[in-house]
Coordinates of C-alpha atoms in Angstrom, one line a residue:
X16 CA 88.1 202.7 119.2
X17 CA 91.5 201.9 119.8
X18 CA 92.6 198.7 121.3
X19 CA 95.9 198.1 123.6
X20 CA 97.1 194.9 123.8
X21 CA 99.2 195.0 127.1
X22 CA 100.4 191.2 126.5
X23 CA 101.5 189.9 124.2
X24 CA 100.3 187.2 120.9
X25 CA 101.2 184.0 123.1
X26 CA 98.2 185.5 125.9
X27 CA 96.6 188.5 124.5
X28 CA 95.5 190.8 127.5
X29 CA 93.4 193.5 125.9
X30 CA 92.3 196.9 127.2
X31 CA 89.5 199.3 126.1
X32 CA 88.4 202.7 126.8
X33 CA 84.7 203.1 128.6
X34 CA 83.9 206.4 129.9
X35 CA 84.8 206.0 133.5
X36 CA 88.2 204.0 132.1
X37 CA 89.4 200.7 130.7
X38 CA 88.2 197.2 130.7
X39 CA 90.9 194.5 130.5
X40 CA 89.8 191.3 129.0
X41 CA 91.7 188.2 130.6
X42 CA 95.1 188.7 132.8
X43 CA 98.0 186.0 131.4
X44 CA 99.6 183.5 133.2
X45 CA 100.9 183.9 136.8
X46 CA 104.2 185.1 136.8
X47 CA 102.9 188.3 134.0
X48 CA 101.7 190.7 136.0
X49 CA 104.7 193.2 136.3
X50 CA 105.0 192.1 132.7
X51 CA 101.3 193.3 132.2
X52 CA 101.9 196.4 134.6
X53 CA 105.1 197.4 132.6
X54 CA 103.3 197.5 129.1
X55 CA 100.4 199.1 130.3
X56 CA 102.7 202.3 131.9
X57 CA 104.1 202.4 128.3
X58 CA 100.8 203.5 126.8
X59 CA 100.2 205.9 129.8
X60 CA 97.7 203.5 131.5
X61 CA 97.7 202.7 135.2
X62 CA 95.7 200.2 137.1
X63 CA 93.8 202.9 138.9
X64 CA 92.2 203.6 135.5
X65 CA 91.2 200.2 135.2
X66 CA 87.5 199.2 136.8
X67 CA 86.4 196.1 135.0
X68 CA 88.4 192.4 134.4
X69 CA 85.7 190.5 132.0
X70 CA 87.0 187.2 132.1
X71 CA 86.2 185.1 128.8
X72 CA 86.8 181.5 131.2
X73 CA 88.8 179.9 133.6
X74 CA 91.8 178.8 132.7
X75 CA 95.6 179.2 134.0
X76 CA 96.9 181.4 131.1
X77 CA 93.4 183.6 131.3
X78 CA 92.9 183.6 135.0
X79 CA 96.6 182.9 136.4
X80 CA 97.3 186.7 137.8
X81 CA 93.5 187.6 138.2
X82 CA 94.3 187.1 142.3
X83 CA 97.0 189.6 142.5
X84 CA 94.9 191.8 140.7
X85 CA 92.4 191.7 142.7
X86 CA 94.5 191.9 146.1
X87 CA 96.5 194.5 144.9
X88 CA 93.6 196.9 143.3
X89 CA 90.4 197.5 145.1
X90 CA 89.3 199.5 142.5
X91 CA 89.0 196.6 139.8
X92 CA 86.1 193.8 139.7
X93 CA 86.3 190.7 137.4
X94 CA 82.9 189.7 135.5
X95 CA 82.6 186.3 135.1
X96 CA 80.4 183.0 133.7
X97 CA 78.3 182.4 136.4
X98 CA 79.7 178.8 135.4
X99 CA 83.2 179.8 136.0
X100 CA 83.5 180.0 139.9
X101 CA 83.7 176.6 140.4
X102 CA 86.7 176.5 138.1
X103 CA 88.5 179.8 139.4
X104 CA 87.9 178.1 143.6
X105 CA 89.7 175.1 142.9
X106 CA 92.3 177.1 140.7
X107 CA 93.3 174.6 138.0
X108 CA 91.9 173.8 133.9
X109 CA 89.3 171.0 133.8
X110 CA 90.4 168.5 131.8
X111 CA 87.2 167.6 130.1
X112 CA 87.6 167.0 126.3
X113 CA 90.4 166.8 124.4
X114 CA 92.8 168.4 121.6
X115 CA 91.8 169.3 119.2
X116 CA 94.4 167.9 116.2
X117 CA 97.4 166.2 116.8
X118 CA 99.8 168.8 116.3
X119 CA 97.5 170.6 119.3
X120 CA 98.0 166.9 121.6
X121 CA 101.8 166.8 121.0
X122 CA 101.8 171.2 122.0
X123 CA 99.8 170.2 125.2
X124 CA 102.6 167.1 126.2
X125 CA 105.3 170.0 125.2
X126 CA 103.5 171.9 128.2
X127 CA 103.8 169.0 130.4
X128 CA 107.0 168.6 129.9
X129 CA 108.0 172.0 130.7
X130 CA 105.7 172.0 133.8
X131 CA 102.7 173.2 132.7
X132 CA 100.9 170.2 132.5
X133 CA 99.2 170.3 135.8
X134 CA 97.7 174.0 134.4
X135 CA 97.3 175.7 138.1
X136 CA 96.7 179.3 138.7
X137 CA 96.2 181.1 142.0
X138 CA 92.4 180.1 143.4
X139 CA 90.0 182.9 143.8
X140 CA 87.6 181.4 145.9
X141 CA 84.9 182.6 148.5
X142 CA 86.7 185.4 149.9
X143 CA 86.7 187.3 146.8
X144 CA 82.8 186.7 146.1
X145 CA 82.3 190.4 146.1
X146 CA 85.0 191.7 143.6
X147 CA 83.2 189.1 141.2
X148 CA 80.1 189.4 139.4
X149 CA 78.3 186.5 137.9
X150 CA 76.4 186.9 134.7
X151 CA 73.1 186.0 135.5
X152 CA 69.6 187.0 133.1
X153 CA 68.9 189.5 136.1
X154 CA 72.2 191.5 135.6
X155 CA 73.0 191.0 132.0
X156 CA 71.8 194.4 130.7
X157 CA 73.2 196.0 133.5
X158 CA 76.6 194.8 133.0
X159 CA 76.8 195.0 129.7
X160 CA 76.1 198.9 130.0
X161 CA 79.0 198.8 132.2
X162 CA 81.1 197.3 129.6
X163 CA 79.7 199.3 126.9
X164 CA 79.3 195.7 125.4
X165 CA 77.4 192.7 124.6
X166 CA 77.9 189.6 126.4
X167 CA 77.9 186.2 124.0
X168 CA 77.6 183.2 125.5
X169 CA 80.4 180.9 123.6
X170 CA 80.8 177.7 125.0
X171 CA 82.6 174.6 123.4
X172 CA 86.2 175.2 124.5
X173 CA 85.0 175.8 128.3
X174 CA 81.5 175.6 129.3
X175 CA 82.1 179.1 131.0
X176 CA 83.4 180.6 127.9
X177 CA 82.0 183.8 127.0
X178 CA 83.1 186.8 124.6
X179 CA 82.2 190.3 124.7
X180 CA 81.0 192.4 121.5
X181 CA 82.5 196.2 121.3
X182 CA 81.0 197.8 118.3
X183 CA 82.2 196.0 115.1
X184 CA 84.4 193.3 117.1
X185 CA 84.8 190.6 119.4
X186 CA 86.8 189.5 121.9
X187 CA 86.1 185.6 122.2
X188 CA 88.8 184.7 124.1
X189 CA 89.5 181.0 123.2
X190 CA 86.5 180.7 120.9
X191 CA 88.9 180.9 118.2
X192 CA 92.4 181.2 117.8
X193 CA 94.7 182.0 115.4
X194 CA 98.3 180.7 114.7
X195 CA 100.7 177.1 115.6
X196 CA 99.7 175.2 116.8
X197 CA 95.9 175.4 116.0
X198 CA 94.4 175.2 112.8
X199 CA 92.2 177.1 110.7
X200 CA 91.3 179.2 113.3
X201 CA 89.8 176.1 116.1
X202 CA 91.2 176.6 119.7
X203 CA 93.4 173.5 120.4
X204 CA 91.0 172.3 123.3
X205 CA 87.9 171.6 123.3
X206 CA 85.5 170.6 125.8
X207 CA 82.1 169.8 123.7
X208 CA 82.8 169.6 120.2
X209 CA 78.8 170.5 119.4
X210 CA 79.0 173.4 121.2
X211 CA 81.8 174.9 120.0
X212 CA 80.5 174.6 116.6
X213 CA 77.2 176.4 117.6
X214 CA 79.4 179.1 119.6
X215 CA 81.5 180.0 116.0
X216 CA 77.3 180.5 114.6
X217 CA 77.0 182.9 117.4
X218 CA 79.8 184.5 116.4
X219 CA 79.2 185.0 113.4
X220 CA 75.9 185.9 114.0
X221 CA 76.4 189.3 115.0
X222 CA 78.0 190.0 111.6
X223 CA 81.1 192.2 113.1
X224 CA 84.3 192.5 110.9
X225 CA 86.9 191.3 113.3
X226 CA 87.2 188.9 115.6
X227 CA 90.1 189.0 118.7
X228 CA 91.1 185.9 120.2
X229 CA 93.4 185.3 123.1
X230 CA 96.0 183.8 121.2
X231 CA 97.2 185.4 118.2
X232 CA 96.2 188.1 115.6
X233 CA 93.0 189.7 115.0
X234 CA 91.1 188.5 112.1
X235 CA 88.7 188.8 109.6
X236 CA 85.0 187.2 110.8
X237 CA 85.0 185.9 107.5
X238 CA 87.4 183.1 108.4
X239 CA 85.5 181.8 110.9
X240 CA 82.7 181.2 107.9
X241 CA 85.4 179.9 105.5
X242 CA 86.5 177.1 108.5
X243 CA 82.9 176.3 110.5
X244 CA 82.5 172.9 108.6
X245 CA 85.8 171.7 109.3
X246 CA 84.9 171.4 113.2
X247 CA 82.6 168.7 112.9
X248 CA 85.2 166.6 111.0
X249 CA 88.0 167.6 114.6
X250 CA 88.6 164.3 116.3
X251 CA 89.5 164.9 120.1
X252 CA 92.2 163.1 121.7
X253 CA 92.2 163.7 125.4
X254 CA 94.7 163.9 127.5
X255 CA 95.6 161.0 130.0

């Protein structure tokens, strides 16, 4: 299966072939979509051909152009955490938990300095209820034969994180990441350190051989093995 990564390895945005056309997991920030819309016409995709958004959590760099998606392309609807609406309505991060290392603090007051700090993103509230699909224990089968997929639950980072299995990978969104400033493969935020740790076991769980995360390169499942025990040694430092 081949995988086309129409953002970049700051905010991955991937896209995968189903039968009736692609699924895109996460938008990027904001300001990316003609970014987003330029890459995808490079590998001869349009966003006519696109018919699912499966949106790992809420957050500004995941969610931040899922709005003008979903006003400009009628054709498209975005499955989500049926945790994650509350987020998207009131368009802006939580700020529950804390970094995740200091390296990951002093990246986050970076942010705030060059105006990032707030972490905002266009809400998608109530009047989009029926472009969005929660993921409830009623639908789940149905939607993952949509996505030709299977939905993990992953929180830890978020607690509407979720990741989405596509025959011998994953997509986990900010379940893991890889490259500065985390470390060892830990996102650099983290919401409940416990369940994070229990998220990476689900992971690696379903035995795949690569994992794709939102930020960075693939890797190796492995990793995640050769790093679990470092997370419960993670001191958070939250933000104030």
């Amino acid at each position: 299966m081949k995988i086309y990564n129409v953002g970049n390895r700051v905010m991955n945005t991937y896209l995968y072939r189903i039968k009736d056309g692609y699924v895109m997991i996460d938008t990027g920030y904001e300001n990316s979509y003609q970014k987003c819309t330029s890459s995808m016409k490079r590998q001869g995709i349009s966003w006519d051909d696109v018919k699912y958004i499966f949106l790992t959590h809420a957050h500004d760099d995941h969610a931040g152009f899922l709005k003008e998606v979903l006003d400009k392309h009628l054709n498209i609807t975005c499955i989500i955490s049926d945790k994650a609406f509350s987020v998207l309505a009131k368009g802006q991060n939580s700020f529950n938990g804390g970094c995740s290392s200091r390296l990951a603090l002093l990246f986050c007051y970076i942010m705030k300095i060059v105006g990032k700090g707030k972490h905002l993103f266009p809400a998608v509230n109530e009047t989009y209820a029926n472009r969005l699909i929660s993921i409830t224990k009623d639908n789940i089968a149905e939607i993952e034969r949509m996505l030709s997929g299977k939905i993990l639950f992953t929180p830890g980072h978020t607690t509407d994180s979720i990741s989405l299995r596509v025959k011998n990978m994953i997509f986990c969104g900010d379940a893991a990441m890889n490259g500065v400033p985390s470390l060892h493969r830990i996102t650099i935020w983290i919401e409940n350190k416990k369940e994070f740790e229990n998220s990476w076991q689900v992971l690696l769980s379903e035995n795949v051989e690569y994992i794709y995360p939102a930020h960075g390169k693939r890797f190796k499942s492995s990793d995640l093995h050769k790093f679990k025990a470092k997370i419960n040694k993670i001191k958070l430092y939250p933000l104030k």
